[in-house]
Amino acid sequence: MVKSGVLGYPRIGADREWKKLLEAFWSGKLEEAEFHRQLEEIRLNHLRKQQEKGIDIIAVNDFSYYDHVLDTATMFGIIPKRFSFEGGVVPLSVYYGMARGTKDATASEMTKWFNTNYHYIVPELDGASPVLTENKPLMAYREASEKLGIEGRPVIVGPLTFLKLSKGYNLSDTDAWLGRLLPLYVQILQELEREGVQWVQMDEPILVTKLSAADLQRLKTIYETFAESVPNLNIMLQSYFESVEHYSDIVALPVKGIGLDFVHGSSGNISSIKALGFPADKVLGAGVIDGRGVWKSSLLVKLALLQDLTEHVSVERLIVQSSCSLLHVPVTIKQETKLITELKDALAFADEKLDELVLLAKAVSQSSAGIKEELEEYDRACQKIKLSYERNRKDIQHTVTAISSQHQERSLPFSERYLVQQKKWQLPIFPTTTIGSFPQSAEVRRARQLWRKGEWNDEQYTSFIREQIDIWIKLQEEIGLDVLVHGEFERTDMVEFFGEKLAGFAFTQNGWVQSYGSRCVKPPIIFGDVAFKGAMTVEETKYAQSRTERPVKGMLTGPITIMNWSFVREDITREQIAYQLAFALRQEVEALEQAGISMIQVDEPAIREGLPLKEDEQAKYLEWAVKAFRMVTSTVLDITQIHTHMCYCEFHDMIDSIEEMDADVISIETSRSHGELIHSFELNTYKLGIGLGVYDIHSPRIPQIEEMTSMIERALRVLDPKLFWINPDCGLKTRGFEETVASLRNMVEATKIARGKYAYL
Ligand code: GLN
Ligand code: ZN
């Protein structure tokens, strides 16, 4: 019998009960003992569910109190010095301190887990030698075995991945750190072996990236050490999110199993197996069910793939697995009552994926006619969506194909547009502006609730929004900003707002996934052809512009960001989806222009995170991402000034692409890592308008004038003063009223000082 396996299960619970528990504990509403007890209940429920569905190999130790990378660091006693931890088992106060900060110590940095929207806490190797504080995998294994009779497969973040994701040490110390960590890993594994554990899942997603010769050598050292130290423990060396680089090095390692992703790196992994074979003494964990997407799989197609694999791996050595942990998908489709049937029938969240795995494992083992029929029927149900109206908007498909084959170019190059725009706008040197949103006060949120519940009619809501706009237009004028915004009071979320107004989107009631810690997001599903249905932002923007003589920027979310923050259909390419979105947004840009709005910002904070993991695919992605942006923004008049905004990320590797977006002005979040970003402008010149955020909006702290003047001065050492704008790092939605006004006043003061120094220009 071929076995089914799951690499990890979502923690948050079908009703986000996990999130609620964490938050109750943080706010002091829950005693620690009760907190542990209730989390245990959730953890056991999740294991029981997999057991009842018939999953053969269930991951244990996938559960977390916050994040699995933080768990790993904590297990090794890797606690930054500022938390003054003195040894022993790490208390929850320190654990959550690292994640969220305490009154005395700032939180550790958080960053994206490979190319997903999940954020992990970056381990800081700041000196103290690691020690094993507790054997978490062993505890998880025992619990599953004693309480549920499950022979679990403990999952552990592998040493190479852990090291590569950590920071705070010199690269020249990598081997020293490995030397400290490796014995602790060995100790964990030996204890597991002694316990009688059969298999361990060693997660090494770093294997899908290019590794240096030194890292390959480390990999070898690590897994040879394990093979010698725990000869009776089987290690499944698990990769995911792409095909592995260095296939032959990896399959030559002395481990008993290799887990590969046959969804996101399928072609690469298959061609490696076909070309180089798969070692006869190893088990292949075949990740064929998508752990990241929300769609059902065509089980016939998956079966064919698995049968293909059996030409290289014997059936007894095959495990039918999820492609990665199911952490990245919502829990269950069961509670969704509002989706159209064709769509609901096509979706599989975590629980439904368990069924797919079991069915598929059965089908590979016994190719009876009955099973074949079952698979055929399954596939038929999920294919109905192909015939839906939403997927067959031929008009849109044709127009988008035609438009995307054209050049997306503004009629004048920047250097000439700039002069025309200067003449029209007469802006002072260092124009000041903000990124779009102003504080969403309790009052704003309450108004939206009342309106959504039907307690307020449209008129009441609209007049409330207008009042807010009035308040903030006045304030912005009084503070002395040059380019104003309407404040985005009508929006909860920058993607949802547009998704709700465009065709082709669906929204779930409960499709939450963990983004970081207790924070969950509910991404929309782009399931059909995206189409413009009517103006989305014109009313509010036009209203705001009618209240002032100064220019008001229209505010849109860009195509790539909308796409990257949604679950998307898989029958067409991401590139095509981006063009459909771009065409729809372009119609919004044109509508704004016709309504007299001549500064339009198209936000693309998520452009960098869509970058493929494989270096050789990155250029192509950037090319079509830039093209999509230009498709939105290139049909405007010369005087229309296009702005864009990006949140902080490592821009140094894509500055050229940013320039190619050809936005008249870009604002970038900078203040948290000022040095690094500025440094990239030392190496590359940037020839368009640019505003580097002069203060951090993530903190309630009011920035001092001098801090901002020195930031401005540093930036002006590498950027052309004539093209320089002054703005905060990002939108001000999450900030309070008083601090926002005070901070902006200081920003304007800092600008005046800078203007004084550059008055000769
Ligand atoms: N215009 C958006 C805002 O100000 C941009 C937010 C973002 O970059 N994430 O809220
Ligand atoms: Zn931002």
mmCIF file with all atom_site columns, N, CA and C in Angstrom, residues 31-53:
data_model
loop_
_atom_site.group_PDB
_atom_site.id
_atom_site.type_symbol
_atom_site.label_atom_id
_atom_site.label_alt_id
_atom_site.label_comp_id
_atom_site.label_asym_id
_atom_site.label_entity_id
_atom_site.label_seq_id
_atom_site.pdbx_PDB_ins_code
_atom_site.Cartn_x
_atom_site.Cartn_y
_atom_site.Cartn_z
_atom_site.occupancy
_atom_site.B_iso_or_equiv
_atom_site.pdbx_formal_charge
_atom_site.auth_seq_id
_atom_site.auth_comp_id
_atom_site.auth_asym_id
_atom_site.auth_atom_id
_atom_site.pdbx_PDB_model_num
ATOM 1  N N  . GLU A 1 31 ? -5.020 32.454 31.970 1.00 0.00 ? 31 GLU A N  1
ATOM 2  C CA . GLU A 1 31 ? -3.902 31.950 32.777 1.00 0.00 ? 31 GLU A CA 1
ATOM 3  C C  . GLU A 1 31 ? -3.020 31.059 31.926 1.00 0.00 ? 31 GLU A C  1
ATOM 4  N N  . GLU A 1 32 ? -1.741 31.017 32.276 1.00 0.00 ? 32 GLU A N  1
ATOM 5  C CA . GLU A 1 32 ? -0.815 30.234 31.456 1.00 0.00 ? 32 GLU A CA 1
ATOM 6  C C  . GLU A 1 32 ? -1.188 28.750 31.401 1.00 0.00 ? 32 GLU A C  1
ATOM 7  N N  . ALA A 1 33 ? -1.572 28.181 32.524 1.00 0.00 ? 33 ALA A N  1
ATOM 8  C CA . ALA A 1 33 ? -1.881 26.744 32.538 1.00 0.00 ? 33 ALA A CA 1
ATOM 9  C C  . ALA A 1 33 ? -3.065 26.439 31.619 1.00 0.00 ? 33 ALA A C  1
ATOM 10 N N  . GLU A 1 34 ? -4.052 27.305 31.685 1.00 0.00 ? 34 GLU A N  1
ATOM 11 C CA . GLU A 1 34 ? -5.242 27.114 30.863 1.00 0.00 ? 34 GLU A CA 1
ATOM 12 C C  . GLU A 1 34 ? -4.900 27.316 29.379 1.00 0.00 ? 34 GLU A C  1
ATOM 13 N N  . PHE A 1 35 ? -4.013 28.250 29.119 1.00 0.00 ? 35 PHE A N  1
ATOM 14 C CA . PHE A 1 35 ? -3.546 28.520 27.759 1.00 0.00 ? 35 PHE A CA 1
ATOM 15 C C  . PHE A 1 35 ? -2.898 27.251 27.174 1.00 0.00 ? 35 PHE A C  1
ATOM 16 N N  . HIS A 1 36 ? -1.984 26.666 27.948 1.00 0.00 ? 36 HIS A N  1
ATOM 17 C CA . HIS A 1 36 ? -1.334 25.436 27.485 1.00 0.00 ? 36 HIS A CA 1
ATOM 18 C C  . HIS A 1 36 ? -2.372 24.344 27.235 1.00 0.00 ? 36 HIS A C  1
ATOM 19 N N  . ARG A 1 37 ? -3.322 24.244 28.147 1.00 0.00 ? 37 ARG A N  1
ATOM 20 C CA . ARG A 1 37 ? -4.312 23.171 28.038 1.00 0.00 ? 37 ARG A CA 1
ATOM 21 C C  . ARG A 1 37 ? -5.146 23.333 26.760 1.00 0.00 ? 37 ARG A C  1
ATOM 22 N N  . GLN A 1 38 ? -5.575 24.566 26.515 1.00 0.00 ? 38 GLN A N  1
ATOM 23 C CA . GLN A 1 38 ? -6.430 24.765 25.347 1.00 0.00 ? 38 GLN A CA 1
ATOM 24 C C  . GLN A 1 38 ? -5.653 24.613 24.031 1.00 0.00 ? 38 GLN A C  1
ATOM 25 N N  . LEU A 1 39 ? -4.385 25.007 24.069 1.00 0.00 ? 39 LEU A N  1
ATOM 26 C CA . LEU A 1 39 ? -3.588 24.815 22.850 1.00 0.00 ? 39 LEU A CA 1
ATOM 27 C C  . LEU A 1 39 ? -3.370 23.335 22.586 1.00 0.00 ? 39 LEU A C  1
ATOM 28 N N  . GLU A 1 40 ? -3.198 22.580 23.654 1.00 0.00 ? 40 GLU A N  1
ATOM 29 C CA . GLU A 1 40 ? -3.026 21.138 23.486 1.00 0.00 ? 40 GLU A CA 1
ATOM 30 C C  . GLU A 1 40 ? -4.262 20.537 22.822 1.00 0.00 ? 40 GLU A C  1
ATOM 31 N N  . GLU A 1 41 ? -5.396 21.024 23.254 1.00 0.00 ? 41 GLU A N  1
ATOM 32 C CA . GLU A 1 41 ? -6.641 20.512 22.688 1.00 0.00 ? 41 GLU A CA 1
ATOM 33 C C  . GLU A 1 41 ? -6.688 20.767 21.171 1.00 0.00 ? 41 GLU A C  1
ATOM 34 N N  . ILE A 1 42 ? -6.321 21.979 20.789 1.00 0.00 ? 42 ILE A N  1
ATOM 35 C CA . ILE A 1 42 ? -6.310 22.316 19.359 1.00 0.00 ? 42 ILE A CA 1
ATOM 36 C C  . ILE A 1 42 ? -5.333 21.406 18.619 1.00 0.00 ? 42 ILE A C  1
ATOM 37 N N  . ARG A 1 43 ? -4.159 21.269 19.199 1.00 0.00 ? 43 ARG A N  1
ATOM 38 C CA . ARG A 1 43 ? -3.098 20.466 18.570 1.00 0.00 ? 43 ARG A CA 1
ATOM 39 C C  . ARG A 1 43 ? -3.570 19.028 18.366 1.00 0.00 ? 43 ARG A C  1
ATOM 40 N N  . LEU A 1 44 ? -4.175 18.463 19.405 1.00 0.00 ? 44 LEU A N  1
ATOM 41 C CA . LEU A 1 44 ? -4.630 17.080 19.297 1.00 0.00 ? 44 LEU A CA 1
ATOM 42 C C  . LEU A 1 44 ? -5.783 16.950 18.298 1.00 0.00 ? 44 LEU A C  1
ATOM 43 N N  . ASN A 1 45 ? -6.648 17.955 18.291 1.00 0.00 ? 45 ASN A N  1
ATOM 44 C CA . ASN A 1 45 ? -7.740 17.933 17.311 1.00 0.00 ? 45 ASN A CA 1
ATOM 45 C C  . ASN A 1 45 ? -7.216 17.851 15.892 1.00 0.00 ? 45 ASN A C  1
ATOM 46 N N  . HIS A 1 46 ? -6.175 18.622 15.633 1.00 0.00 ? 46 HIS A N  1
ATOM 47 C CA . HIS A 1 46 ? -5.630 18.642 14.275 1.00 0.00 ? 46 HIS A CA 1
ATOM 48 C C  . HIS A 1 46 ? -5.010 17.300 13.903 1.00 0.00 ? 46 HIS A C  1
ATOM 49 N N  . LEU A 1 47 ? -4.367 16.684 14.875 1.00 0.00 ? 47 LEU A N  1
ATOM 50 C CA . LEU A 1 47 ? -3.769 15.370 14.602 1.00 0.00 ? 47 LEU A CA 1
ATOM 51 C C  . LEU A 1 47 ? -4.872 14.344 14.400 1.00 0.00 ? 47 LEU A C  1
ATOM 52 N N  . ARG A 1 48 ? -5.893 14.427 15.268 1.00 0.00 ? 48 ARG A N  1
ATOM 53 C CA . ARG A 1 48 ? -7.000 13.466 15.193 1.00 0.00 ? 48 ARG A CA 1
ATOM 54 C C  . ARG A 1 48 ? -7.686 13.557 13.839 1.00 0.00 ? 48 ARG A C  1
ATOM 55 N N  . LYS A 1 49 ? -7.857 14.782 13.371 1.00 0.00 ? 49 LYS A N  1
ATOM 56 C CA . LYS A 1 49 ? -8.522 14.965 12.082 1.00 0.00 ? 49 LYS A CA 1
ATOM 57 C C  . LYS A 1 49 ? -7.750 14.241 10.976 1.00 0.00 ? 49 LYS A C  1
ATOM 58 N N  . GLN A 1 50 ? -6.451 14.395 10.978 1.00 0.00 ? 50 GLN A N  1
ATOM 59 C CA . GLN A 1 50 ? -5.645 13.746 9.933  1.00 0.00 ? 50 GLN A CA 1
ATOM 60 C C  . GLN A 1 50 ? -5.721 12.228 10.078 1.00 0.00 ? 50 GLN A C  1
ATOM 61 N N  . GLN A 1 51 ? -5.713 11.793 11.340 1.00 0.00 ? 51 GLN A N  1
ATOM 62 C CA . GLN A 1 51 ? -5.806 10.355 11.607 1.00 0.00 ? 51 GLN A CA 1
ATOM 63 C C  . GLN A 1 51 ? -7.136 9.797  11.102 1.00 0.00 ? 51 GLN A C  1
ATOM 64 N N  . GLU A 1 52 ? -8.208 10.503 11.412 1.00 0.00 ? 52 GLU A N  1
ATOM 65 C CA . GLU A 1 52 ? -9.533 10.013 11.009 1.00 0.00 ? 52 GLU A CA 1
ATOM 66 C C  . GLU A 1 52 ? -9.702 9.995  9.503  1.00 0.00 ? 52 GLU A C  1
ATOM 67 N N  . LYS A 1 53 ? -9.095 10.957 8.845  1.00 0.00 ? 53 LYS A N  1
ATOM 68 C CA . LYS A 1 53 ? -9.199 10.983 7.387  1.00 0.00 ? 53 LYS A CA 1
ATOM 69 C C  . LYS A 1 53 ? -8.390 9.848  6.767  1.00 0.00 ? 53 LYS A C  1
#
